[in-house]
mmCIF file of C-alpha atoms in Angstrom:
data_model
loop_
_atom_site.group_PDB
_atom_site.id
_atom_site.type_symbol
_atom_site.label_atom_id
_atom_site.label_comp_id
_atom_site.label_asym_id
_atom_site.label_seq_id
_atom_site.Cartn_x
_atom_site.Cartn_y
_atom_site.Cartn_z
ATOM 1 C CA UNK A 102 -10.770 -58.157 -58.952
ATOM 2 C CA UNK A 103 -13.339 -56.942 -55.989
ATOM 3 C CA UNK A 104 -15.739 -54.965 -57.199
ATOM 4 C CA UNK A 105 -19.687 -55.585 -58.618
ATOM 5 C CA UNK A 106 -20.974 -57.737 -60.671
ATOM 6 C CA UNK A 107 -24.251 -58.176 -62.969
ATOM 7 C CA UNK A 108 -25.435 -61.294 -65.142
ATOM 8 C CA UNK A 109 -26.691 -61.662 -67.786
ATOM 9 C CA UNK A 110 -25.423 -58.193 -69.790
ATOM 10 C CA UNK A 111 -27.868 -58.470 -71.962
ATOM 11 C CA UNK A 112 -31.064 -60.597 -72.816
ATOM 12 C CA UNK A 113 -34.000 -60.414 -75.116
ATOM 13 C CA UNK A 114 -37.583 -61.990 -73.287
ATOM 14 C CA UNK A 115 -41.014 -62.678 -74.269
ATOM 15 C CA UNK A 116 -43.812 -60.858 -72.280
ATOM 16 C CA UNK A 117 -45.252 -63.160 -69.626
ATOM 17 C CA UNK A 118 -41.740 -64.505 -68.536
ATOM 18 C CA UNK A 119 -40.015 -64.951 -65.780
ATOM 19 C CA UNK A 120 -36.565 -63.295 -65.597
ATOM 20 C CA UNK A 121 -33.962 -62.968 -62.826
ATOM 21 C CA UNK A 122 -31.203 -60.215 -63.049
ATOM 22 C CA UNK A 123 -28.020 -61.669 -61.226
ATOM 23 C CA UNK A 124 -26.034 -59.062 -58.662
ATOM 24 C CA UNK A 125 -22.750 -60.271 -56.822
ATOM 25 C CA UNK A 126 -20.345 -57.912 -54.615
ATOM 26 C CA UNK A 127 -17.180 -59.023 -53.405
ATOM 27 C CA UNK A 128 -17.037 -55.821 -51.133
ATOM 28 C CA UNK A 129 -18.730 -56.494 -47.818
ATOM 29 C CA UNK A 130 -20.656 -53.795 -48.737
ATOM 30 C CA UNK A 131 -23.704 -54.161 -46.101
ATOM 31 C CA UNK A 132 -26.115 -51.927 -48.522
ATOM 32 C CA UNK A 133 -27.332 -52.874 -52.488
ATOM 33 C CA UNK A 134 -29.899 -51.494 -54.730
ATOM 34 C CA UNK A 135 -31.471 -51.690 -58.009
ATOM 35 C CA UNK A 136 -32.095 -49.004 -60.109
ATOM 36 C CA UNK A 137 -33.348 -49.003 -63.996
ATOM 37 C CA UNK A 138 -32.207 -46.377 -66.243
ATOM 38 C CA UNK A 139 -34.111 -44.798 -68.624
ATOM 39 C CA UNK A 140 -33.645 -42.543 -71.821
ATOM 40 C CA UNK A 141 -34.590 -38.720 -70.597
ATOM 41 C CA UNK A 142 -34.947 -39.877 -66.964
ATOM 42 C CA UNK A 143 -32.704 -40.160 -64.228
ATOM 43 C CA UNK A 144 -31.568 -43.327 -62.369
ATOM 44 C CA UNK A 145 -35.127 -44.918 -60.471
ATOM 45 C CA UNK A 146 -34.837 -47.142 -57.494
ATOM 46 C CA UNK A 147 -36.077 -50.329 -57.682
ATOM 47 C CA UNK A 148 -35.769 -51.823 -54.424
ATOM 48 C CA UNK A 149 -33.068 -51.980 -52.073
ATOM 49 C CA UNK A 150 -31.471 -53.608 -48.916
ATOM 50 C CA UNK A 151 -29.594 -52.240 -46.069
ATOM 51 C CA UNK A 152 -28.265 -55.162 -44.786
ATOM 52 C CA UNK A 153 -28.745 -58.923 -45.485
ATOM 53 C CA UNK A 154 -31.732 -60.371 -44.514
ATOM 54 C CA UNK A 155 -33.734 -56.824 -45.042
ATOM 55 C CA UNK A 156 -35.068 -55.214 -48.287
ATOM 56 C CA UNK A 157 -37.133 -51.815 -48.809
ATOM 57 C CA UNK A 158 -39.424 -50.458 -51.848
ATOM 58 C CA UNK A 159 -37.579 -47.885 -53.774
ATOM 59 C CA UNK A 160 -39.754 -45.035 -56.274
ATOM 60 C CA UNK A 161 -40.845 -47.835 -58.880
ATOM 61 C CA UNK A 162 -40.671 -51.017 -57.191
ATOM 62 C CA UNK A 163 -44.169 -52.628 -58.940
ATOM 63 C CA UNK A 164 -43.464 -55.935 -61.167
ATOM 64 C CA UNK A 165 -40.017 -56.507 -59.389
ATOM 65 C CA UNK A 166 -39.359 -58.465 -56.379
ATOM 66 C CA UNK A 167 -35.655 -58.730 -54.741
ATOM 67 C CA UNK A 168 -34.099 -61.027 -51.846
ATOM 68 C CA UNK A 169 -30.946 -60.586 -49.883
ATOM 69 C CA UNK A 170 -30.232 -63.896 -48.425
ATOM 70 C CA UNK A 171 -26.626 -62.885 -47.936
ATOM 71 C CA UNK A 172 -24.513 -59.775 -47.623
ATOM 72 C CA UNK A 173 -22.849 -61.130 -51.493
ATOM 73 C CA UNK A 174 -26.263 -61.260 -53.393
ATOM 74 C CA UNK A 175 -29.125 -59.166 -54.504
ATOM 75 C CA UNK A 176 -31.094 -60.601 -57.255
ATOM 76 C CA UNK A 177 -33.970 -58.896 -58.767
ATOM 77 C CA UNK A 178 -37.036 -61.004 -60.457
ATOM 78 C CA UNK A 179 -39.261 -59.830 -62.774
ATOM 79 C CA UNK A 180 -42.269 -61.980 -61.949
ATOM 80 C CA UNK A 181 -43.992 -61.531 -65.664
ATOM 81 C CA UNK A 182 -42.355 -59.695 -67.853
ATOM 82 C CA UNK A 183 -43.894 -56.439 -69.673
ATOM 83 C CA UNK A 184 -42.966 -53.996 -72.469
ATOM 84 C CA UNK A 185 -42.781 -51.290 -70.026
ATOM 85 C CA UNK A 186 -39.959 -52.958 -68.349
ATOM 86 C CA UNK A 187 -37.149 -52.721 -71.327
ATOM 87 C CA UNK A 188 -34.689 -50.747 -69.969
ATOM 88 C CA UNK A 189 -31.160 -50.785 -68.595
ATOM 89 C CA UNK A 190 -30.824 -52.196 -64.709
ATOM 90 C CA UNK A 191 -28.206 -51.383 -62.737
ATOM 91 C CA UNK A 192 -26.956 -52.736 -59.765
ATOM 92 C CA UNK A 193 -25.203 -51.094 -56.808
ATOM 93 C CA UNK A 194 -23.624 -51.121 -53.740
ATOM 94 C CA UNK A 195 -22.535 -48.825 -50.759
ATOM 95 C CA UNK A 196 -20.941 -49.088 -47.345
ATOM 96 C CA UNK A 197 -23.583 -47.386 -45.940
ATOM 97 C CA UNK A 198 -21.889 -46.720 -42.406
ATOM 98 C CA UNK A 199 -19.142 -44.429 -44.285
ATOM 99 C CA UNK A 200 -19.521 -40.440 -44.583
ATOM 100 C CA UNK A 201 -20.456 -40.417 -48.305
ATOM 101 C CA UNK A 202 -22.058 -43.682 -48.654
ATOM 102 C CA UNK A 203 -20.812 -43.329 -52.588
ATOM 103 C CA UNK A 204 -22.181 -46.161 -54.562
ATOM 104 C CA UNK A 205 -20.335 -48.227 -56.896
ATOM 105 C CA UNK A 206 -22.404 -49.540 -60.066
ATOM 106 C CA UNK A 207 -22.405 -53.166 -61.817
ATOM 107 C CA UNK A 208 -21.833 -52.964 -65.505
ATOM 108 C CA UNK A 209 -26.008 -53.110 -66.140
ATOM 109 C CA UNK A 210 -27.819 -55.028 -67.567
ATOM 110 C CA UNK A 211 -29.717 -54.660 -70.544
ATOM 111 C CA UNK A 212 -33.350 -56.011 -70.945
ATOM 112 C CA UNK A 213 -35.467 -55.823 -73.972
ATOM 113 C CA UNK A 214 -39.327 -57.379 -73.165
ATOM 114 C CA UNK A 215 -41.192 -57.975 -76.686
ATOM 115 C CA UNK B 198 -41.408 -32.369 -55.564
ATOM 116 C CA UNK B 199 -38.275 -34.268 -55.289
ATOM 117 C CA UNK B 200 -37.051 -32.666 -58.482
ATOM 118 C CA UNK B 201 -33.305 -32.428 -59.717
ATOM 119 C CA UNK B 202 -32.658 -30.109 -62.230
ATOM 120 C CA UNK B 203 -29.709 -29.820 -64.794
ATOM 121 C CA UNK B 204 -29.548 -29.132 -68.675
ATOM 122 C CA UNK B 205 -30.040 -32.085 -71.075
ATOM 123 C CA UNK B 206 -27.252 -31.516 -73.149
ATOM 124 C CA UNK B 207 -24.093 -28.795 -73.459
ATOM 125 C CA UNK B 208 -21.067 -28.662 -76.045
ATOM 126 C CA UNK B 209 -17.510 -27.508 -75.111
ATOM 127 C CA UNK B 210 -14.100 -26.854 -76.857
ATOM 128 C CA UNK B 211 -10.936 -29.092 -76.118
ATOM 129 C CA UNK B 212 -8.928 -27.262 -73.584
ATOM 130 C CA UNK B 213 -11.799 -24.671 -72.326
ATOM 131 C CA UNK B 214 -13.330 -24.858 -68.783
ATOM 132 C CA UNK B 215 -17.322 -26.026 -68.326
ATOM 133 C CA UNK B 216 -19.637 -25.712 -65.685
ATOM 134 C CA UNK B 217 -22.855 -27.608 -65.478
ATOM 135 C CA UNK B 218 -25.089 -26.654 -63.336
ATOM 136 C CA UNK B 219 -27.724 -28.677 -60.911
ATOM 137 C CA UNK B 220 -30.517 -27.378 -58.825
ATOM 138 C CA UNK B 221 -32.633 -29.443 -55.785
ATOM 139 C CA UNK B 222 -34.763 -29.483 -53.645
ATOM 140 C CA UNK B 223 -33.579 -28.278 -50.350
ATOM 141 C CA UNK B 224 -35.877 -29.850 -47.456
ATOM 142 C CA UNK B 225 -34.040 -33.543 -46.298
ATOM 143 C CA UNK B 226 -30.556 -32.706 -47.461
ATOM 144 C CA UNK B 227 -28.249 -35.176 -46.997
ATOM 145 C CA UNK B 228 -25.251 -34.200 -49.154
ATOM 146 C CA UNK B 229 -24.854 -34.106 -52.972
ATOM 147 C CA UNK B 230 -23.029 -36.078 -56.069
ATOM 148 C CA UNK B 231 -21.891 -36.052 -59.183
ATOM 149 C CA UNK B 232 -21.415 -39.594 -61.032
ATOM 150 C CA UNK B 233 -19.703 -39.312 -64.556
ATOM 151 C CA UNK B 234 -21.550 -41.935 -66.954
ATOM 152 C CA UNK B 235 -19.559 -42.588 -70.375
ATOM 153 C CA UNK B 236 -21.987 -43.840 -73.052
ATOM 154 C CA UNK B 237 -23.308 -47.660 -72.566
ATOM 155 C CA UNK B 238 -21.113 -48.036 -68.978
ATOM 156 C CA UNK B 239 -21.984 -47.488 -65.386
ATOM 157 C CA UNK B 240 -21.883 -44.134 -63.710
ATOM 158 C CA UNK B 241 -18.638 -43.880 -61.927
ATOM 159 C CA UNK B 242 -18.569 -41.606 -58.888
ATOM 160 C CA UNK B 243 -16.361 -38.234 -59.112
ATOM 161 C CA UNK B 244 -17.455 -36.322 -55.976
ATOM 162 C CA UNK B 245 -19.556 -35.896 -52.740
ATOM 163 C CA UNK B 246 -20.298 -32.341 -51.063
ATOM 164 C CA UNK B 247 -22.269 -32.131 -47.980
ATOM 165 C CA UNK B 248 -21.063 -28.733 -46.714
ATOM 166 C CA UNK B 249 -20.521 -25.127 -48.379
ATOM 167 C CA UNK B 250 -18.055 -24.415 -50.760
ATOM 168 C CA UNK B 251 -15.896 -25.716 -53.678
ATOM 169 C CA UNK B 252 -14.062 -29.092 -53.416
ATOM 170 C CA UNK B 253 -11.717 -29.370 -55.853
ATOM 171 C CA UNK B 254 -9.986 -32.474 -57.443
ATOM 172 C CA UNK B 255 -7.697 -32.518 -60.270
ATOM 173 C CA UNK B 256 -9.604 -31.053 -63.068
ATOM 174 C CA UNK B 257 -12.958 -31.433 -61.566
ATOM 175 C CA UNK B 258 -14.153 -29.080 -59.062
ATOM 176 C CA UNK B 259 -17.931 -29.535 -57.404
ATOM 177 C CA UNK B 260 -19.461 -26.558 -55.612
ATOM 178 C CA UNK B 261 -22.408 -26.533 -53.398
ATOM 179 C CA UNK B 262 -24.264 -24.055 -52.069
ATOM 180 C CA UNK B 263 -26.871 -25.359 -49.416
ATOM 181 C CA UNK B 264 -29.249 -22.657 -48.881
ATOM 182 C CA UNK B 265 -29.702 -22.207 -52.592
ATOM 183 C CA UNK B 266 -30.303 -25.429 -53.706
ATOM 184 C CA UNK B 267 -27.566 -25.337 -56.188
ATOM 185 C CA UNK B 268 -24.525 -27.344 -57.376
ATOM 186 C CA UNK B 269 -22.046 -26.937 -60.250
ATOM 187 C CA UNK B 270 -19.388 -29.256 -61.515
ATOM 188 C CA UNK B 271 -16.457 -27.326 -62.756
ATOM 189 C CA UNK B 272 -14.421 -29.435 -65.334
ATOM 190 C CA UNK B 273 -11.005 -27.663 -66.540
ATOM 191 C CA UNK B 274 -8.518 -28.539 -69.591
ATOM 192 C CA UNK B 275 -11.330 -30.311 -71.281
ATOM 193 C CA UNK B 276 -10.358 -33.428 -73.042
ATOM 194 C CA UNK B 277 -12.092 -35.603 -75.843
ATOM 195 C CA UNK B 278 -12.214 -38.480 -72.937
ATOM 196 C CA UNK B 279 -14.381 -36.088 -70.778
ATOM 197 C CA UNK B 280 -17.754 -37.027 -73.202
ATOM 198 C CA UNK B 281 -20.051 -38.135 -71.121
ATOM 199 C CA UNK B 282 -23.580 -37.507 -69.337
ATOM 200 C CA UNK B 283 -22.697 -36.181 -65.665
ATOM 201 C CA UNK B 284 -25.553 -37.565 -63.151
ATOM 202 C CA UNK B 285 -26.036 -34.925 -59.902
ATOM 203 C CA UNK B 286 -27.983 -36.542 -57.324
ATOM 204 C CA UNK B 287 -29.422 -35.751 -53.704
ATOM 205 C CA UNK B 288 -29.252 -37.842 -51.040
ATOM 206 C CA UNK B 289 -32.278 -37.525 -48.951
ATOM 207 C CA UNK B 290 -33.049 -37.756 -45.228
ATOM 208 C CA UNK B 291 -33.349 -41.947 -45.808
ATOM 209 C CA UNK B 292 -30.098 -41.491 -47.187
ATOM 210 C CA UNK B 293 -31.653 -42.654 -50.546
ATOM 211 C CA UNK B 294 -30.346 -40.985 -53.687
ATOM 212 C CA UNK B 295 -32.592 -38.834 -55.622
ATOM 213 C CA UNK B 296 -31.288 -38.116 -59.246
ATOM 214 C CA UNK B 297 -30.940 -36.347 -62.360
ATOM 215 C CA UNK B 298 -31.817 -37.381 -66.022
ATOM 216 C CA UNK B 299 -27.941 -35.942 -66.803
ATOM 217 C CA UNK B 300 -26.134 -33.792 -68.801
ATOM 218 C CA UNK B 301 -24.419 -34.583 -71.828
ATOM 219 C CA UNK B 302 -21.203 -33.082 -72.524
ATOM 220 C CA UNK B 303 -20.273 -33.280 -76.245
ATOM 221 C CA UNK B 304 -16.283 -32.143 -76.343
ATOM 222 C CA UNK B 305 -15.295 -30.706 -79.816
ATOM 223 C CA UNK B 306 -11.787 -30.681 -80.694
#
């Protein structure tokens, strides 16, 4: 079934950690971002990348990092976990070369840092 | 400021009509959306205006007005399925989406 997908759905982590939020497309989508979803605020972009091999700073892009070594995968890392970063990631995709450049949205993934 | 506004939360009867407003900023418009998120799943996309008008689509109709800064999303024959926030966003001049915090829809029967 094409379409987006996230791993793991949801995970419970120790401040300090290292954590890597998994992102696969089976779309050829050339476009992906990561946004984290918060209760009261809107959708914030993470980071994002227009094509493989390129990546951009979105509105709240400090303690994440992101790669986009093909056009299939866009992980994002949290180098050292904080509090502050429990929330609800989402991943998405676009073909960003088509009139409405609508996005289509993993399932999320939700991370609780204690 | 980049801000989109729409109201936190509204209530509607099974089988009435709803509108729910969204107001933007206007400088670095790039067209507008509407995502429908059902509790605890991703936001799934229902429309995209970029001129004038009303574009309608089944039940759901999305209006812009450019000049004003304002959107609605018109949602008709209400059904229980239709709880759920509804996400407007902007698309700016990087063709980056700038969004809402949502509205909540609570459907009584």
């Amino acid at each position: 079934i094409a379409g987006i997908t996230q791993a793991p759905t949801s995970q419970i982590l120790a401040a300090g950690r290292r954590m890597t939020l998994r992102c696969t497309q089976d779309m050829r989508h050339n476009a992906m971002y990561w946004y984290r979803q918060d209760l009261g605020l809107g959708l914030r972009l993470i980071h994002y990348s227009n094509t493989a091999g390129t990546t951009g700073k979105g509105e709240v892009p400090d303690g994440y990092s992101v790669s986009r070594a093909n056009t299939d995968d866009f992980p994002l890392t949290l180098a050292s976990a904080v509090p502050s970063q429990t929330s609800v990631y989402f991943c998405a995709s676009s073909h960003s070369t088509s009139g409405s450049r609508e996005l289509f949205f993993g399932e999320g993934s939700r991370l609780t840092v204690l | 400021g980049q801000n989109i506004d729409q109201p936190t939360e509204m209530t509607a009867t099974e089988g009435a009509i709803v509108q729910i407003n969204c107001t933007y900023q206007t400088s670095g418009f790039n067209g507008l959306f509407w995502y429908q998120q059902h509790a605890g799943e991703a936001p799934t996309f229902l429309s995209y205006n970029v001129l004038d008008g009303l574009e309608e689509k089944g039940r759901f109709s999305s209006f812009l007005s450019r000049s004003k800064g304002y959107s609605y999303l018109l949602l008709k024959e209400l059904q229980m399925k239709d709880s759920a926030s509804y996400l407007c966003a902007r698309m700016d001049s990087n063709y980056q989406l700038i969004w809402g915090a949502g509205t909540k829809l609570i459907i009584k029967p």
